[in-house]
CSV table of C-alpha atoms in Angstrom, one decimal:
chain,number,residue,atom,x,y,z
I,1,ALA,CA,-82.6,13.5,-83.0
I,2,GLN,CA,-84.4,10.3,-83.9
I,3,SER,CA,-87.6,8.9,-82.5
I,4,VAL,CA,-90.0,6.1,-83.0
I,5,THR,CA,-93.7,6.2,-82.4
I,6,GLN,CA,-96.0,3.3,-82.0
I,7,PRO,CA,-99.4,5.0,-81.8
I,8,ASP,CA,-101.3,2.0,-80.6
I,9,ALA,CA,-100.5,0.8,-77.1
I,10,ARG,CA,-102.9,-2.1,-77.4
I,11,VAL,CA,-104.4,-4.0,-80.4
I,12,THR,CA,-107.0,-6.7,-80.2
I,13,VAL,CA,-107.9,-9.0,-83.1
I,14,SER,CA,-109.6,-12.3,-83.6
I,15,GLU,CA,-107.7,-15.3,-84.5
I,16,GLY,CA,-107.5,-15.7,-88.3
I,17,ALA,CA,-107.9,-12.0,-88.9
I,18,SER,CA,-105.3,-9.8,-90.6
I,19,LEU,CA,-103.1,-7.6,-88.6
I,20,GLN,CA,-101.3,-4.3,-89.0
I,21,LEU,CA,-99.2,-2.7,-86.3
I,22,ARG,CA,-98.1,0.8,-87.0
I,23,CYS,CA,-94.7,2.4,-86.6
I,24,LYS,CA,-93.7,5.9,-87.5
I,25,TYR,CA,-90.1,7.2,-87.3
I,26,SER,CA,-88.4,10.5,-87.3
I,27,TYR,CA,-84.8,10.5,-88.6
I,28,SER,CA,-83.1,12.7,-91.2
I,29,GLY,CA,-80.7,10.0,-92.4
I,30,THR,CA,-81.2,6.5,-93.8
I,31,PRO,CA,-82.7,4.4,-91.0
I,32,TYR,CA,-82.1,0.8,-90.2
I,33,LEU,CA,-85.4,-0.5,-89.0
I,34,PHE,CA,-86.4,-3.6,-87.0
I,35,TRP,CA,-89.4,-5.2,-85.4
I,36,TYR,CA,-88.9,-7.3,-82.3
I,37,VAL,CA,-91.4,-9.4,-80.4
I,38,GLN,CA,-91.5,-10.0,-76.7
I,39,TYR,CA,-93.4,-13.0,-75.3
I,40,PRO,CA,-94.4,-13.0,-71.6
I,41,ARG,CA,-91.4,-13.2,-69.3
I,42,GLN,CA,-88.9,-13.4,-72.2
I,43,GLY,CA,-86.5,-11.2,-73.8
I,44,LEU,CA,-86.9,-9.5,-77.2
I,45,GLN,CA,-86.6,-11.6,-80.3
I,46,LEU,CA,-85.9,-10.3,-83.8
I,47,LEU,CA,-88.8,-10.6,-86.2
I,48,LEU,CA,-87.4,-8.8,-89.2
I,49,LYS,CA,-85.2,-6.0,-90.3
I,50,TYR,CA,-84.8,-3.5,-93.1
I,51,TYR,CA,-81.6,-2.0,-94.3
I,52,SER,CA,-82.2,-1.2,-97.9
I,53,GLY,CA,-83.6,-2.5,-101.2
I,54,ASP,CA,-87.1,-4.0,-101.5
I,55,PRO,CA,-89.3,-2.0,-99.1
I,56,VAL,CA,-91.3,-5.1,-98.2
I,57,VAL,CA,-89.3,-7.4,-95.9
I,58,GLN,CA,-90.3,-10.8,-94.8
I,59,GLY,CA,-89.7,-12.1,-91.3
I,60,VAL,CA,-90.4,-15.1,-89.2
I,61,ASN,CA,-93.8,-16.7,-88.6
I,62,GLY,CA,-95.4,-15.1,-91.6
I,63,PHE,CA,-94.8,-11.5,-90.6
I,64,GLU,CA,-93.8,-8.8,-93.0
I,65,ALA,CA,-93.2,-5.1,-92.9
I,66,GLU,CA,-93.2,-2.3,-95.4
I,67,PHE,CA,-90.8,0.6,-95.3
I,68,SER,CA,-92.1,3.9,-96.7
I,69,LYS,CA,-89.7,6.8,-96.8
I,70,SER,CA,-92.3,9.2,-97.9
I,71,ASN,CA,-94.5,8.3,-94.9
I,72,SER,CA,-91.6,7.7,-92.5
I,73,SER,CA,-93.3,4.5,-91.6
I,74,PHE,CA,-92.4,0.8,-91.1
I,75,HIS,CA,-95.7,-1.0,-90.5
I,76,LEU,CA,-95.8,-4.6,-89.5
I,77,ARG,CA,-98.4,-7.0,-91.1
I,78,LYS,CA,-99.6,-10.5,-90.9
I,79,ALA,CA,-102.3,-12.0,-93.1
I,80,SER,CA,-103.8,-14.3,-90.5
I,81,VAL,CA,-102.9,-14.2,-86.8
I,82,HIS,CA,-102.8,-17.1,-84.4
I,83,TRP,CA,-103.4,-17.0,-80.7
I,84,SER,CA,-99.7,-17.6,-80.1
I,85,ASP,CA,-98.9,-14.3,-81.7
I,86,SER,CA,-100.1,-12.5,-78.6
I,87,ALA,CA,-97.1,-10.6,-77.4
I,88,VAL,CA,-95.6,-7.1,-77.2
I,89,TYR,CA,-94.1,-5.8,-80.5
I,90,PHE,CA,-91.4,-3.2,-80.6
I,91,CYS,CA,-90.4,-1.1,-83.6
I,92,VAL,CA,-86.7,-0.1,-83.4
I,93,LEU,CA,-84.6,2.4,-85.3
I,94,ARG,CA,-80.9,2.4,-85.6
I,95,SER,CA,-79.2,5.4,-87.0
I,96,ASN,CA,-76.1,5.4,-89.1
I,97,THR,CA,-74.1,6.4,-86.0
I,98,ASN,CA,-75.5,3.3,-84.3
I,99,LYS,CA,-77.8,5.1,-82.0
I,100,VAL,CA,-80.7,2.7,-81.2
I,101,VAL,CA,-84.2,4.0,-80.3
I,102,PHE,CA,-87.0,1.7,-79.2
I,103,GLY,CA,-90.7,2.4,-79.7
I,104,THR,CA,-92.9,2.1,-76.6
I,105,GLY,CA,-94.3,-1.2,-77.9
I,106,THR,CA,-97.7,-2.4,-79.0
I,107,ARG,CA,-99.4,-5.2,-76.9
I,108,LEU,CA,-101.2,-7.5,-79.3
I,109,GLN,CA,-104.0,-9.7,-77.9
I,110,VAL,CA,-105.4,-12.4,-80.2
I,111,LEU,CA,-108.8,-13.6,-79.2
I,112,PRO,CA,-109.6,-17.3,-79.9
D,1,ASP,CA,-77.1,-23.0,-78.3
D,2,MET,CA,-76.3,-19.3,-78.6
D,3,LYS,CA,-77.8,-17.3,-75.8
D,4,VAL,CA,-77.6,-14.5,-73.3
D,5,THR,CA,-78.2,-15.6,-69.7
D,6,GLN,CA,-79.3,-13.3,-67.0
D,7,MET,CA,-79.2,-14.0,-63.3
D,8,PRO,CA,-81.2,-13.7,-61.1
D,9,ARG,CA,-84.6,-13.7,-62.9
D,10,TYR,CA,-86.3,-12.1,-59.9
D,11,LEU,CA,-84.9,-10.0,-57.1
D,12,ILE,CA,-86.3,-8.1,-54.2
D,13,LYS,CA,-84.1,-5.6,-52.4
D,14,ARG,CA,-84.6,-2.9,-49.8
D,15,MET,CA,-83.8,0.7,-50.5
D,16,GLY,CA,-80.2,1.4,-49.8
D,17,GLU,CA,-78.9,-2.1,-50.5
D,18,ASN,CA,-76.4,-2.9,-53.2
D,19,VAL,CA,-77.6,-4.8,-56.2
D,20,LEU,CA,-75.6,-6.9,-58.6
D,21,LEU,CA,-77.2,-8.1,-61.9
D,22,GLU,CA,-75.2,-10.6,-63.9
D,23,CYS,CA,-75.2,-11.2,-67.6
D,24,GLY,CA,-73.4,-13.8,-69.6
D,25,GLN,CA,-73.2,-14.7,-73.3
D,26,ASP,CA,-71.6,-17.7,-75.1
D,27,MET,CA,-71.2,-16.1,-78.6
D,28,SER,CA,-68.0,-14.2,-78.0
D,29,HIS,CA,-69.9,-11.0,-78.9
D,30,GLU,CA,-67.8,-7.9,-78.5
D,31,THR,CA,-70.6,-5.5,-77.6
D,32,MET,CA,-72.9,-5.8,-74.7
D,33,TYR,CA,-75.7,-3.6,-73.4
D,34,TRP,CA,-77.9,-3.0,-70.3
D,35,TYR,CA,-81.4,-1.7,-70.8
D,36,ARG,CA,-84.3,-1.1,-68.4
D,37,GLN,CA,-87.9,-1.6,-69.5
D,38,ASP,CA,-90.6,0.4,-67.8
D,39,PRO,CA,-94.3,0.5,-68.8
D,40,GLY,CA,-95.0,3.0,-71.5
D,41,LEU,CA,-91.3,3.9,-72.0
D,42,GLY,CA,-90.0,1.0,-74.1
D,43,LEU,CA,-86.3,0.1,-73.5
D,44,GLN,CA,-83.9,2.7,-72.3
D,45,LEU,CA,-80.1,2.2,-72.7
D,46,ILE,CA,-78.2,2.4,-69.4
D,47,TYR,CA,-74.7,1.3,-70.5
D,48,ILE,CA,-72.9,-0.1,-73.5
D,49,SER,CA,-69.7,-2.1,-73.4
D,50,TYR,CA,-67.6,-2.4,-76.6
D,51,ASP,CA,-65.3,-4.9,-75.0
D,52,VAL,CA,-63.4,-5.7,-71.8
D,53,ASP,CA,-63.0,-2.5,-69.7
D,54,SER,CA,-64.4,-0.4,-72.6
D,55,ASN,CA,-67.7,0.9,-71.3
D,56,SER,CA,-69.8,3.9,-72.2
D,57,GLU,CA,-72.8,5.6,-70.6
D,58,GLY,CA,-76.1,5.2,-72.4
D,59,ASP,CA,-79.1,7.5,-72.1
D,60,ILE,CA,-79.8,6.9,-68.4
D,61,PRO,CA,-76.6,5.9,-66.5
D,62,LYS,CA,-77.3,7.8,-63.3
D,63,GLY,CA,-77.4,5.5,-60.3
D,64,TYR,CA,-75.8,2.6,-62.2
D,65,ARG,CA,-72.3,1.4,-62.9
D,66,VAL,CA,-71.0,-1.6,-64.9
D,67,SER,CA,-68.2,-4.0,-64.9
D,68,ARG,CA,-66.8,-6.0,-67.8
D,69,LYS,CA,-63.7,-8.0,-66.9
D,70,LYS,CA,-64.3,-10.8,-69.3
D,71,ARG,CA,-65.8,-10.6,-72.8
D,72,GLU,CA,-68.5,-13.1,-71.9
D,73,HIS,CA,-69.7,-11.3,-68.7
D,74,PHE,CA,-71.2,-7.9,-68.2
D,75,SER,CA,-72.5,-6.9,-64.7
D,76,LEU,CA,-74.8,-4.0,-63.7
D,77,ILE,CA,-74.3,-2.6,-60.2
D,78,LEU,CA,-76.7,-0.5,-58.3
D,79,ASP,CA,-75.0,1.1,-55.3
D,80,SER,CA,-77.6,1.9,-52.7
D,81,ALA,CA,-80.7,1.0,-54.7
D,82,LYS,CA,-83.6,3.4,-54.9
D,83,THR,CA,-87.3,2.6,-55.3
D,84,ASN,CA,-87.4,4.3,-58.7
D,85,GLN,CA,-84.9,1.6,-59.9
D,86,THR,CA,-87.7,-0.9,-59.7
D,87,SER,CA,-87.8,-2.2,-63.3
D,88,VAL,CA,-87.1,-5.0,-65.6
D,89,TYR,CA,-83.5,-5.1,-66.7
D,90,PHE,CA,-82.4,-6.6,-70.0
D,91,CYS,CA,-79.0,-7.5,-71.1
D,92,ALA,CA,-78.2,-7.8,-74.8
D,93,SER,CA,-75.2,-8.6,-76.9
D,94,SER,CA,-74.1,-8.1,-80.5
D,95,LEU,CA,-71.1,-9.2,-82.6
D,96,GLY,CA,-70.4,-5.5,-83.2
D,97,ALA,CA,-72.2,-2.2,-82.8
D,98,HIS,CA,-73.6,-2.7,-86.3
D,99,SER,CA,-75.0,-6.2,-85.7
D,100,ASP,CA,-78.3,-7.6,-84.5
D,101,TYR,CA,-78.9,-7.9,-80.8
D,102,THR,CA,-79.5,-11.1,-78.8
D,103,PHE,CA,-81.5,-10.4,-75.6
D,104,GLY,CA,-81.5,-12.2,-72.3
D,105,SER,CA,-84.8,-13.0,-70.6
D,106,GLY,CA,-84.5,-10.1,-68.2
D,107,THR,CA,-84.2,-9.6,-64.4
D,108,ARG,CA,-87.3,-8.3,-62.6
D,109,LEU,CA,-86.0,-6.1,-59.8
D,110,LEU,CA,-88.2,-4.8,-57.0
D,111,VAL,CA,-86.8,-2.2,-54.6
D,112,ILE,CA,-88.9,-1.7,-51.5
């Protein structure tokens, strides 16, 4: 069975600081991995995705994520956060049988 | 503008009442989904629809049923709502089961 763990329920950083949101997955096959962002009272929006190839993938608004097979991780990063990045971030895994598993989300608060 | 539209945005129902949540998409996507989102649990799949009248149970189908009579519409029905069905419900669609999701903005349901 597959699973996704986001160990940090809440992360608080100051505007302009760097950011890393952690994601660990458990899956025996080749995972398809995604990061979604949810702004208040909105649906989820795709930030970036990884299928194969370069383990560092670029997304929208300066976000990137790095896939590590050895660590079973897919951490999200941003060099300098803005207050508008405050939102809930979900790491998502899709198996090769199209089973989709969502992490429980990390709420990011950016302090001005 | 490609989007998934959910109606209503907010709904309050009494226990035992029937509930109808509507979802529409304008992208001719084949596959549509209903999820519920609860604090600390991420998103859980209720039902998936692969096309008109081709629906499958997700991970938590008990207490719910769905209807898809047109490709662009996917309804979630709660017959005799229960207080533990208080949640935020998200509809999503994708071109196929392998494709990225587009999410609606959610319906916040309170059952009292």
